[in-house]
Coordinates of C-alpha atoms in Angstrom, one line a residue:
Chain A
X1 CA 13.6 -14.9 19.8
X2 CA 12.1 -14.3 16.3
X3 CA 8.6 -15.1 16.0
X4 CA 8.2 -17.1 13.5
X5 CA 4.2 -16.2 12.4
X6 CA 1.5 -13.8 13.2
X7 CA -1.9 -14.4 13.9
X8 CA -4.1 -13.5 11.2
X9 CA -5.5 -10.8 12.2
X10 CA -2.3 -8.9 12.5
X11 CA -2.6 -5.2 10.9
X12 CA 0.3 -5.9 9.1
X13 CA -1.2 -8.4 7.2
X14 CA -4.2 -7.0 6.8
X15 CA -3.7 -3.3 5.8
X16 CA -0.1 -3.4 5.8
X17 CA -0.4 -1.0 8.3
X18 CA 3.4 -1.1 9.9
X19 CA 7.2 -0.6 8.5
X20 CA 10.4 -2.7 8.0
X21 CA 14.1 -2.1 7.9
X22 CA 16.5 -4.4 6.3
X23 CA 19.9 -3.9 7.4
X24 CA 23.3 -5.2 6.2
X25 CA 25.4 -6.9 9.5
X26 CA 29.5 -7.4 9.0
X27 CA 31.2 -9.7 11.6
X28 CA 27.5 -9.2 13.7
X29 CA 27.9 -5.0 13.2
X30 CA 24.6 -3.9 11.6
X31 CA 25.7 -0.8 9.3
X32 CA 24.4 2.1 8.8
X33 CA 22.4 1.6 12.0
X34 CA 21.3 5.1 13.5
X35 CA 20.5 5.7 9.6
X36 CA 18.2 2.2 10.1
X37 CA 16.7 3.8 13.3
X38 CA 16.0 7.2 12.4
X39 CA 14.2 6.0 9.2
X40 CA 12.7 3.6 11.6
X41 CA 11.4 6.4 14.2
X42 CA 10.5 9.0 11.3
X43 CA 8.0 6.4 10.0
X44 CA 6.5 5.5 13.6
X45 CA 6.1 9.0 13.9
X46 CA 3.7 9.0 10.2
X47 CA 1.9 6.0 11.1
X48 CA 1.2 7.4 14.5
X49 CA 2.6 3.9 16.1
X50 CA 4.9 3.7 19.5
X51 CA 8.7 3.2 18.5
X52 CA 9.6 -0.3 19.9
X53 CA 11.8 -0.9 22.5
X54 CA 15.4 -0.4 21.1
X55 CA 16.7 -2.7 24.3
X56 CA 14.6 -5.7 22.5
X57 CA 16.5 -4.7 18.7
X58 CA 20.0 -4.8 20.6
X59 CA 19.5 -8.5 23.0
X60 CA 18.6 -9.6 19.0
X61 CA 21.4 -7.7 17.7
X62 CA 23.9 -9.1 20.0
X63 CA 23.2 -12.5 19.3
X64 CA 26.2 -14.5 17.5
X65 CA 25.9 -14.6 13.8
X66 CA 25.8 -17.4 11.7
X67 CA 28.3 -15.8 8.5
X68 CA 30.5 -12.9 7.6
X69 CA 27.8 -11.0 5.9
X70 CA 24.0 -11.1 7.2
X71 CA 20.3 -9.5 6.1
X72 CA 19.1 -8.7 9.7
X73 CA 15.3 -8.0 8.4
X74 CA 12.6 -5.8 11.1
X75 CA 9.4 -5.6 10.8
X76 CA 6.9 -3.6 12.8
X77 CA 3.7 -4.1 12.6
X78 CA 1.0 -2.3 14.8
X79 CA -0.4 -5.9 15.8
X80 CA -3.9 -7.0 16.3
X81 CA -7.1 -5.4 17.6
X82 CA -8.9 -1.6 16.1
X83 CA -12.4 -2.1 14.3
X84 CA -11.6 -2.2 10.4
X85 CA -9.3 0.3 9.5
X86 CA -9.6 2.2 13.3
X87 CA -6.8 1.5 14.8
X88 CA -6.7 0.4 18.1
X89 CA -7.4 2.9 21.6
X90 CA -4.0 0.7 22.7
X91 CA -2.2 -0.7 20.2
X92 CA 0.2 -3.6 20.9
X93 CA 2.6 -3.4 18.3
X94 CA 4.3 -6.2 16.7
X95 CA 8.2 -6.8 16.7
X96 CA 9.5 -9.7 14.1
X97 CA 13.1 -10.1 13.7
X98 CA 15.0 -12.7 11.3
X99 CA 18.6 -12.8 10.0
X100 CA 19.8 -14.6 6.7
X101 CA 23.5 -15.1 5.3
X102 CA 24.1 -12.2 2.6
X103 CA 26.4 -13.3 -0.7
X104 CA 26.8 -10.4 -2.6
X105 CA 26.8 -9.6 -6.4
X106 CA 30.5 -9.2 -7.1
X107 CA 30.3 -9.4 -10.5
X108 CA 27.9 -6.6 -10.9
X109 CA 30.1 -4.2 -8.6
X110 CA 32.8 -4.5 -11.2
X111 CA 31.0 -4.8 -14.4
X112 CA 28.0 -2.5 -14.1
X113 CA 24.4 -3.9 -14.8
X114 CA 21.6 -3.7 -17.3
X115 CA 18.3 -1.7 -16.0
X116 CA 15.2 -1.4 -17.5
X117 CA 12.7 1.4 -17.3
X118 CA 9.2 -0.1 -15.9
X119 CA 5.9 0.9 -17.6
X120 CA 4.1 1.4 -13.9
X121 CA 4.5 5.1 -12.4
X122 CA 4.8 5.8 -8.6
X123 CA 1.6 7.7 -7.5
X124 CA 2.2 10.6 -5.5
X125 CA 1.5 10.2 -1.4
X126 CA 3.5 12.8 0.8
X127 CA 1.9 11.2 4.0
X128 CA 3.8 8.0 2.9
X129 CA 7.2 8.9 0.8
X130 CA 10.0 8.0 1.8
X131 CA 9.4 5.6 4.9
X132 CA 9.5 2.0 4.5
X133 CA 6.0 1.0 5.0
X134 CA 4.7 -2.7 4.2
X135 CA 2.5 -0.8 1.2
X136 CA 4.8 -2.2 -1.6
X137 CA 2.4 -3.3 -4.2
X138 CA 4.2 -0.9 -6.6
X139 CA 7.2 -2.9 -6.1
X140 CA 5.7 -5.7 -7.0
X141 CA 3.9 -4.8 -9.4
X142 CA 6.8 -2.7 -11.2
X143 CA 9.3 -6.1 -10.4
X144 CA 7.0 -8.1 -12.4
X145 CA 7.5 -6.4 -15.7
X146 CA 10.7 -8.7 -16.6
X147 CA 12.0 -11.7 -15.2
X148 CA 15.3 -11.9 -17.8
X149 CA 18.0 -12.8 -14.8
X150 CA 20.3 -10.4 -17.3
X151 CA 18.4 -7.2 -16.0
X152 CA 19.3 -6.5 -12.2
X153 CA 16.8 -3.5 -11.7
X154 CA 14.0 -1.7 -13.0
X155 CA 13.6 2.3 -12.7
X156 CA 10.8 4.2 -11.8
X157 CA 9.5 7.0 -12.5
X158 CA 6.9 8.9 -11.0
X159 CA 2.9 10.1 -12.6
X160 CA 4.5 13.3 -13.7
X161 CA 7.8 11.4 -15.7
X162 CA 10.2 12.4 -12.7
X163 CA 12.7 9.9 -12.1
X164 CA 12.2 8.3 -8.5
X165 CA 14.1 5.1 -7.8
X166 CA 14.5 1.4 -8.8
X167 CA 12.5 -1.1 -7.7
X168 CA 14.5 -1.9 -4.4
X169 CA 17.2 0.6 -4.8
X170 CA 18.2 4.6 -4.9
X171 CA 19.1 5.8 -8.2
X172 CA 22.0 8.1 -8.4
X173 CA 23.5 10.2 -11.6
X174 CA 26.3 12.5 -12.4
X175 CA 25.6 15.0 -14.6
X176 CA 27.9 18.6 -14.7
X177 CA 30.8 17.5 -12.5
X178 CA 28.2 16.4 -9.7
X179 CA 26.4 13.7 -8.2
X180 CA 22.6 13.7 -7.6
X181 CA 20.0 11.6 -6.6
X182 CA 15.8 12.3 -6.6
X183 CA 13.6 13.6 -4.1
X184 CA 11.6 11.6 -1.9
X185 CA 8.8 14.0 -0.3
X186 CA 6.0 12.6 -3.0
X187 CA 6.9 8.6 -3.5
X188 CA 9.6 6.3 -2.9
X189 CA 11.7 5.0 0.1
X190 CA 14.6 7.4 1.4
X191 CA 17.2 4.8 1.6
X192 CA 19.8 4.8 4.7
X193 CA 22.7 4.3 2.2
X194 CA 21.1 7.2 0.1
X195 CA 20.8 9.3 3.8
X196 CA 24.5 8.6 4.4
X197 CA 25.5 10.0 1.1
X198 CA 23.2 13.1 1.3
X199 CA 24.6 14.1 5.0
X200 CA 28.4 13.2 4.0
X201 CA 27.5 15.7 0.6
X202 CA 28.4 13.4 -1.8
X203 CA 25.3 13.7 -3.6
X204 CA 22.8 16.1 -3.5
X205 CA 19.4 16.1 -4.6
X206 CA 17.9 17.2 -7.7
X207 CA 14.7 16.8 -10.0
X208 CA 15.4 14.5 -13.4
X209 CA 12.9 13.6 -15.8
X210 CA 12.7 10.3 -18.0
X211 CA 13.0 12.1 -20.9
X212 CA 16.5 13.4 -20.4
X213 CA 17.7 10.2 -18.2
X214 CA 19.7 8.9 -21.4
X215 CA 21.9 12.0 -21.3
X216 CA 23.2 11.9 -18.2
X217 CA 27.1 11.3 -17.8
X218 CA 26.9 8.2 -15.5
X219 CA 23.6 6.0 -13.4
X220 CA 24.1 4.1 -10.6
X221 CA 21.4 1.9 -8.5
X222 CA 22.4 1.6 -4.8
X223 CA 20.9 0.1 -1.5
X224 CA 22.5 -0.4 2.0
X225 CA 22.3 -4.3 1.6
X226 CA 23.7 -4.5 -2.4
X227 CA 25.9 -1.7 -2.3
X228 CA 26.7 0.9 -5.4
X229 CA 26.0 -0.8 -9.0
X230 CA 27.1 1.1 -12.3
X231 CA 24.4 0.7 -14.9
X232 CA 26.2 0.1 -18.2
X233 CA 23.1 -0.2 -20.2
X234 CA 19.5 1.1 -19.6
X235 CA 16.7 -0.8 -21.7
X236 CA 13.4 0.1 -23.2
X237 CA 10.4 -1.3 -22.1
X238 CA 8.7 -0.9 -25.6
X239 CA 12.2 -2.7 -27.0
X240 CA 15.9 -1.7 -27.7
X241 CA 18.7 0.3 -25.8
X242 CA 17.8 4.0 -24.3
X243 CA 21.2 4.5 -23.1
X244 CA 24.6 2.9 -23.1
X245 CA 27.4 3.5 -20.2
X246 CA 31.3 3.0 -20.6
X247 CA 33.1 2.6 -16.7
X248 CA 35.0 5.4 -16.4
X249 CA 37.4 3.4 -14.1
X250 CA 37.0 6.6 -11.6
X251 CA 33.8 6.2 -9.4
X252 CA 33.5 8.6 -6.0
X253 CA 29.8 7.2 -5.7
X254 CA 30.5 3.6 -5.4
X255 CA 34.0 4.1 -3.2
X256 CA 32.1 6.5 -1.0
X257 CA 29.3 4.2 -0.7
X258 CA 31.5 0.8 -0.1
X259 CA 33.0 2.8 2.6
X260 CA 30.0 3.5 4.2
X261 CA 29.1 0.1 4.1
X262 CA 32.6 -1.2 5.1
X263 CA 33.7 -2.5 2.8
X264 CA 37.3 -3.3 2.4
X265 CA 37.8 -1.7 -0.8
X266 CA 35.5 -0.3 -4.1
X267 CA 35.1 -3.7 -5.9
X268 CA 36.3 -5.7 -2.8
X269 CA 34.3 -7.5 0.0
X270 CA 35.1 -10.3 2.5
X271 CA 33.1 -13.1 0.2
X272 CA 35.9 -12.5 -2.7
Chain B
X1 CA -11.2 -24.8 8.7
X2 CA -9.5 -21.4 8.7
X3 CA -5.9 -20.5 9.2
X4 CA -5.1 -18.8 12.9
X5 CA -2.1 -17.4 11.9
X6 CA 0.9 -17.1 8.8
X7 CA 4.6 -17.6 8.9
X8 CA 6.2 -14.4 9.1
X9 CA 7.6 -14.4 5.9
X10 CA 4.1 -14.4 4.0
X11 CA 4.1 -11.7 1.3
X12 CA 0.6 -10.3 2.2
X13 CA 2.6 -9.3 5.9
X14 CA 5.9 -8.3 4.0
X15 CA 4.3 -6.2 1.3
X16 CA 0.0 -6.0 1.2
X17 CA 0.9 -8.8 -1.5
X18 CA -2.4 -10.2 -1.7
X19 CA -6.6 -9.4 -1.9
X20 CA -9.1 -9.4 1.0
X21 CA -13.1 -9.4 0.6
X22 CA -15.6 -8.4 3.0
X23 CA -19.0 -10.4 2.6
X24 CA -22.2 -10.2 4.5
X25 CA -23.9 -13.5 5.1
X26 CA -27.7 -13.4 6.1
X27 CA -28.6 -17.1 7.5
X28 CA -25.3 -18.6 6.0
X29 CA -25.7 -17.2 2.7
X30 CA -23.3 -14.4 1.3
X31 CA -24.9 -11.3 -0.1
X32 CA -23.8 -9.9 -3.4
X33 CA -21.5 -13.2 -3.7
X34 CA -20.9 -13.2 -7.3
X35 CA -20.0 -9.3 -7.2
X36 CA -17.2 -10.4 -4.4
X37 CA -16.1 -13.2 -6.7
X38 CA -15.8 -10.9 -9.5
X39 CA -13.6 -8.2 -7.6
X40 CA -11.5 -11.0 -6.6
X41 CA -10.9 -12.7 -9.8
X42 CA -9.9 -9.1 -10.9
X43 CA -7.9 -8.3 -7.9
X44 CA -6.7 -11.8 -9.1
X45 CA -5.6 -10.7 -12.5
X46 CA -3.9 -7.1 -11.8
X47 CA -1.9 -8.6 -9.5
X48 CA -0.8 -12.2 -11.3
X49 CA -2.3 -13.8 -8.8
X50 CA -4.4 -17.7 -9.4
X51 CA -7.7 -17.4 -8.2
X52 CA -8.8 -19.3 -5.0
X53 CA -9.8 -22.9 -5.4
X54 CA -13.9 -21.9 -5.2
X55 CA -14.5 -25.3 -4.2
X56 CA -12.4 -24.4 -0.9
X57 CA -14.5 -21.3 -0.9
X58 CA -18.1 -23.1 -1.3
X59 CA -17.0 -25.8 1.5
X60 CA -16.0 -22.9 3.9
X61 CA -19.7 -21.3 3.2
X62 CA -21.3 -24.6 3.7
X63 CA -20.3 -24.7 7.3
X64 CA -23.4 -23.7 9.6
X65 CA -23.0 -20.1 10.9
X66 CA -23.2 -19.3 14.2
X67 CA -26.0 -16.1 14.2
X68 CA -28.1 -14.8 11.7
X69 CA -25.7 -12.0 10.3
X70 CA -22.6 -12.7 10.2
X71 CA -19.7 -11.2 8.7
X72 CA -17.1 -13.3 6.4
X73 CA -13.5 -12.2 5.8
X74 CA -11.1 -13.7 2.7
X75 CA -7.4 -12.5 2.7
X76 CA -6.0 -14.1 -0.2
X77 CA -2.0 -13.6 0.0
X78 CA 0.7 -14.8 -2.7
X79 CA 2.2 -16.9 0.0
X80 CA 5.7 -17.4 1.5
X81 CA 9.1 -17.0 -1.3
X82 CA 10.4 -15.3 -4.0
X83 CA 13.3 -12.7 -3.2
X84 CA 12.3 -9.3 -2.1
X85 CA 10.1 -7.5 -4.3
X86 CA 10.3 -10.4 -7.0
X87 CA 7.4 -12.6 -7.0
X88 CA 8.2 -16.6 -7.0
X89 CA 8.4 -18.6 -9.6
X90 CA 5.7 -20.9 -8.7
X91 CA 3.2 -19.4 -6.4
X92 CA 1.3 -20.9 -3.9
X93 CA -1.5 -18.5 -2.5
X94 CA -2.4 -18.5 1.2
X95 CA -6.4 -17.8 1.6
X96 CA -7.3 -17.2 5.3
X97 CA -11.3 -17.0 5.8
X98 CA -13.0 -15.9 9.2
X99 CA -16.1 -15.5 10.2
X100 CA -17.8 -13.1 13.2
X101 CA -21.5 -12.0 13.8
X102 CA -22.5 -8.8 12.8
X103 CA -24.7 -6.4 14.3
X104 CA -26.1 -3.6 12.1
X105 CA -25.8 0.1 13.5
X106 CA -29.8 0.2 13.1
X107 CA -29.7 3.7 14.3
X108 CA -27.9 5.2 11.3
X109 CA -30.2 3.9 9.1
X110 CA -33.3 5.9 10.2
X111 CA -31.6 8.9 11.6
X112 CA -28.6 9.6 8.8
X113 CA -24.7 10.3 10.3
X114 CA -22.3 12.8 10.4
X115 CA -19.4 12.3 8.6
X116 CA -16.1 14.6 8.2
X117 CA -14.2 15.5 5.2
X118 CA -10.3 14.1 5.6
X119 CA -7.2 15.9 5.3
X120 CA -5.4 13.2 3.7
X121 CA -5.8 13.2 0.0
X122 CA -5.7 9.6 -2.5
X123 CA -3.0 9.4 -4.6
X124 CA -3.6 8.2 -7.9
X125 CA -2.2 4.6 -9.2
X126 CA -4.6 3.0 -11.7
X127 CA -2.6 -0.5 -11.7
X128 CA -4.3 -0.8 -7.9
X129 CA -7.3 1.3 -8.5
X130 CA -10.7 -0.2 -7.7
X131 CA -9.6 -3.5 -6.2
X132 CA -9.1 -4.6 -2.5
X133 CA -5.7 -5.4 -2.2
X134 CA -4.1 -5.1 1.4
X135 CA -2.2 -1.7 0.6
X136 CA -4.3 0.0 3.2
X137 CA -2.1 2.7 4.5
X138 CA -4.4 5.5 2.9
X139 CA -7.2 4.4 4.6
X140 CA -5.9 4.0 8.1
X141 CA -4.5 7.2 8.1
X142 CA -7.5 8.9 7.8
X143 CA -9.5 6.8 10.2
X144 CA -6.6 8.2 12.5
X145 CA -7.6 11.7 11.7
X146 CA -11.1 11.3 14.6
X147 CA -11.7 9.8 17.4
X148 CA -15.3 11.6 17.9
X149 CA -17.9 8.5 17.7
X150 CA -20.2 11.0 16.5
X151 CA -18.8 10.8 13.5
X152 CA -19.6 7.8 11.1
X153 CA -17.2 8.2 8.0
X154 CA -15.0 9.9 6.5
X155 CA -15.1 11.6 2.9
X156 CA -11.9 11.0 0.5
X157 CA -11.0 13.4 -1.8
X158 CA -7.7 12.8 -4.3
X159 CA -5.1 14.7 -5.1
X160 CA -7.3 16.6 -7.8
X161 CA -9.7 17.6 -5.1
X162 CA -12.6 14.9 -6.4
X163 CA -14.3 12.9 -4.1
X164 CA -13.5 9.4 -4.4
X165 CA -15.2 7.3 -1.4
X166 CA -15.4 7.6 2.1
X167 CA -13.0 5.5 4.7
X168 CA -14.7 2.0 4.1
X169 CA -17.3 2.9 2.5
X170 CA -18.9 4.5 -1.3
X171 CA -20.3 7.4 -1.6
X172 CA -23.7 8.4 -3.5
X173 CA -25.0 11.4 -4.1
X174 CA -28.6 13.3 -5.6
X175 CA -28.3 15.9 -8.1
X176 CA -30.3 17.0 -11.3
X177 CA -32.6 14.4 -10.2
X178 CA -30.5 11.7 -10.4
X179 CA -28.1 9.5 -7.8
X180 CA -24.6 9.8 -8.8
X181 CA -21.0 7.8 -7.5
X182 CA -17.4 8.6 -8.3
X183 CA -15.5 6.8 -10.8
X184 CA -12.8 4.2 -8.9
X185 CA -10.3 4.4 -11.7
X186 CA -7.3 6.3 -10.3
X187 CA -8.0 5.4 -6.5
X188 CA -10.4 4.3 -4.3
X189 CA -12.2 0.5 -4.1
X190 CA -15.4 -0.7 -5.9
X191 CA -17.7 -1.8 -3.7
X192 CA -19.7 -4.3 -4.5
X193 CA -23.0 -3.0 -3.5
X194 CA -21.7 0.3 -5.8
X195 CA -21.3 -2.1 -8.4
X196 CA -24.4 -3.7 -7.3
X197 CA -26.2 -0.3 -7.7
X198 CA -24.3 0.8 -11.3
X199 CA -25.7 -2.7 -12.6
X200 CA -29.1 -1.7 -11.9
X201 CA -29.0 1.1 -13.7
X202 CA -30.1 3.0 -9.7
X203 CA -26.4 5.1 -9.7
X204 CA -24.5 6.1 -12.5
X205 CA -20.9 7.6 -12.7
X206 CA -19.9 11.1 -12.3
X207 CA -16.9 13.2 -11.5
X208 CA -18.2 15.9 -8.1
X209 CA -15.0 18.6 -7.3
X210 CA -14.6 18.8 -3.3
X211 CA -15.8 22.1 -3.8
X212 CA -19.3 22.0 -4.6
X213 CA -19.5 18.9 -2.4
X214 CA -22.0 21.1 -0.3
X215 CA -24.6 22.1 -3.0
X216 CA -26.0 18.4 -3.4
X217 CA -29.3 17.7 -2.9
X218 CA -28.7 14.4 -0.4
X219 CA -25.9 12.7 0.4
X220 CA -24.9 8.8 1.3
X221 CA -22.5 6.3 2.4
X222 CA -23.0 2.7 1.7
X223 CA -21.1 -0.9 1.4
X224 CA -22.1 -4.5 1.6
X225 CA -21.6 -5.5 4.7
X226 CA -23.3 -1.4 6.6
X227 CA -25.6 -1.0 4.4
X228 CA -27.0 2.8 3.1
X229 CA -26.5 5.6 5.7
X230 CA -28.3 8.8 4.6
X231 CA -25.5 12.0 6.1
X232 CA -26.8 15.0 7.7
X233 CA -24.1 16.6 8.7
X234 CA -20.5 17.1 6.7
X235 CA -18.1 18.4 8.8
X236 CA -14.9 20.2 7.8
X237 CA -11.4 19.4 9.4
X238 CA -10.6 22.8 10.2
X239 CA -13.6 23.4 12.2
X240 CA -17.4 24.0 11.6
X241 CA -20.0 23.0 9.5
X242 CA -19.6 22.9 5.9
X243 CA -23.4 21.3 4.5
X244 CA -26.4 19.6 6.4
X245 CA -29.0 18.0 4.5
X246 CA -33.0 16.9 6.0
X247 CA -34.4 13.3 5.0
X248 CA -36.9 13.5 2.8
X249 CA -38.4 10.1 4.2
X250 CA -37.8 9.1 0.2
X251 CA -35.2 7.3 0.0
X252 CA -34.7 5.9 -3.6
X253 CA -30.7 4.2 -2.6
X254 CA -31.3 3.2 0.9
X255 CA -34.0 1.0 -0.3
X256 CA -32.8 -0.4 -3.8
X257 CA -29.6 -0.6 -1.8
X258 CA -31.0 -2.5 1.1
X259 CA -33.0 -4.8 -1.3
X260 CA -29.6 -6.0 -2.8
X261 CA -28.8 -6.6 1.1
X262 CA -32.1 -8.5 1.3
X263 CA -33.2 -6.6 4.3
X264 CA -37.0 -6.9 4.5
X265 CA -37.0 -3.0 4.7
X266 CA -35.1 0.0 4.0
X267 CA -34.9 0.9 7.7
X268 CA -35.4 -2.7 9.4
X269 CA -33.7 -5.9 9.7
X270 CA -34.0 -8.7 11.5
X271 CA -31.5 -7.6 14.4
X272 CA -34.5 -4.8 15.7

């Protein structure tokens, strides 16, 4: 069963020294799973912590669901003990485990959203990109900049004004005929939905900065739990509109995505 | 009386969301208290955080300690809500305080340590610079890169080769005549005893390249709770020796640094 707290002197809590996954389940099928996993074993591998017992993941997988659509969330922490930031000779890592209902956005699969660019700028740290370690100040510092309900996301940017990611989600753009999305090696999270795109060659990867983000042909945001989002309008921090976006009513990114992710169809999901 | 342990979905275990201070009490009174107060209340304010309650703080302090040196520990998180990255609407902090005795590592004092030069490089992010928030990552990956208890610290460098700080600790330095630290600005944590030292007009600020790291005239490591350990040894990470200094048996930091403590000597405490 879940736990439902940690001592206090987990690592987790005190360095955030451990890693989650949150993974979209359909009818009690997490997707995207060996994506989930392999993310999951990569950043063990960083952090120098024991991958835990997948036999544990699956009785808690197996488990009945409670809705359709679920947020199964892991988090791995490398538990108690080590002197300060030594970690310990044996370390007994933590396993937490909860599942939520999932509702998603419909309206913003079919509509597009508004983004705004955020002021803060991802500091490069190979030794960390692209895992999903519990070091998310960033985040939450970069989520803070606006609390209008009418912008979904935020993009980043990294120190040098490359374009990274959005606060919780990939960032994708078609520009001459093809789809792209950032690197990961120096900051930000390699999303499993992002993976699944990059090994089934819909996108490929490619260096944008800020400057020219505006004149890109199309922008998506996209995570494994959200799905694909058109952005139809990216804001200014300092004020006013950088870019605008008309649907083009043709969109490979979010159909190839949705199917991925099961869904039934490209605007289409079970909660419609 | 202190918390034993958080619900799992506290924000300091889900993201570092929150602040921790280290403070060395000497007969049930904290050294350098209004120094931890003031990285805190900043901490505080970078992340849009409300400060602790002090009167919580004062009653905690008030409670008889159980040797003469003891060590306190704050972790102040922003608490269980909001959705994902998105901070809640109405806060409400968790603060956790522990206390343990401390024994000082007496030896180090009189003798000096070895410490190593890491591998792993700070990133720069000036929104998180200087404070002790729970992002910790950096840290414990380079306490992971020895195991040799031979060795004391480790010596930071960012990603523009300059020396920053050492693993938990500040780093000093004698050049022209004068005692030197790095600036905190684009990474690393200001101590309080560094600030401590800066306010005194004992240290003052300086940029030192990796590089030259060798051709100073003495070398230290300090922090609140350790103390002032002279290094006579720097070890590279590929092997070998790259500088080793001799005491001088004057040791201008060690004992402004151990007055701040209020150790009765620069070399002696009451644990000898």
């Amino acid at each position: 069963m879940p736990d439902a707290s940690v001592p206090a002197d987990d690592r987790g809590l005190a360095y955030g020294d451990g890693l989650f996954e949150t993974v979209l389940m359909r009818a009690g099928q997490p997707l995207l799973w060996s994506y989930h996993l392999a993310r999951l074993a990569e950043g063990c591998r960083r952090l120098g912590l024991p991958m835990p017992d997948t036999a544990a993941l699956d009785a808690e997988l197996a488990r009945p669901g409670a809705a359709a659509l679920e947020v199964l969330k892991l988090v791995l922490t490398r538990g108690s003990g080590g002197q300060g930031y030594r970690v310990p000779d044996a370390p007994a890592p933590r396993l937490l485990v909860s599942r939520r209902a999932f509702v998603p956005s419909i309206v913003r699969w079919q509509e597009g959203v508004c983004v705004r660019l955020c002021d803060l700028r991802l500091g490069h740290q190979p030794r960390l990109a692209g895992i999903k370690h519990l070091n998310r100040l960033e985040n939450v510092l970069a989520r803070q900049e606006w609390y209008d309900p009418g912008i979904a996301e935020g993009l980043l940017v990294d120190t040098d004004g490359k374009l990274v990611e959005a606060t919780s989600m990939n960032v994708f753009w078609r520009a001459k005929g093809q789809l792209w999305t950032p690197p990961v090696t120096r900051c930000g999270v390699a999303g499993t939905l992002r993976a699944a795109l990059l090994d089934a060659r819909v996108v490929a990867e490619a260096e944008l900065s800020f400057e020219v983000l505006a004149e890109v042909d199309a922008l998506w945001v996209a995570n494994s739990v959200q799905g694909v989002w058109p952005v139809h309008t990216l804001l200014d921090p300092r004020g006013g509109t950088l870019a605008t976006w008309a649907r083009t009513g043709h969109d490979t990114l979010q159909r190839q995505g949705h199917r991925l992710l099961g869904y039934p169809g490209s605007f289409r999901n079970e909660a419609e």
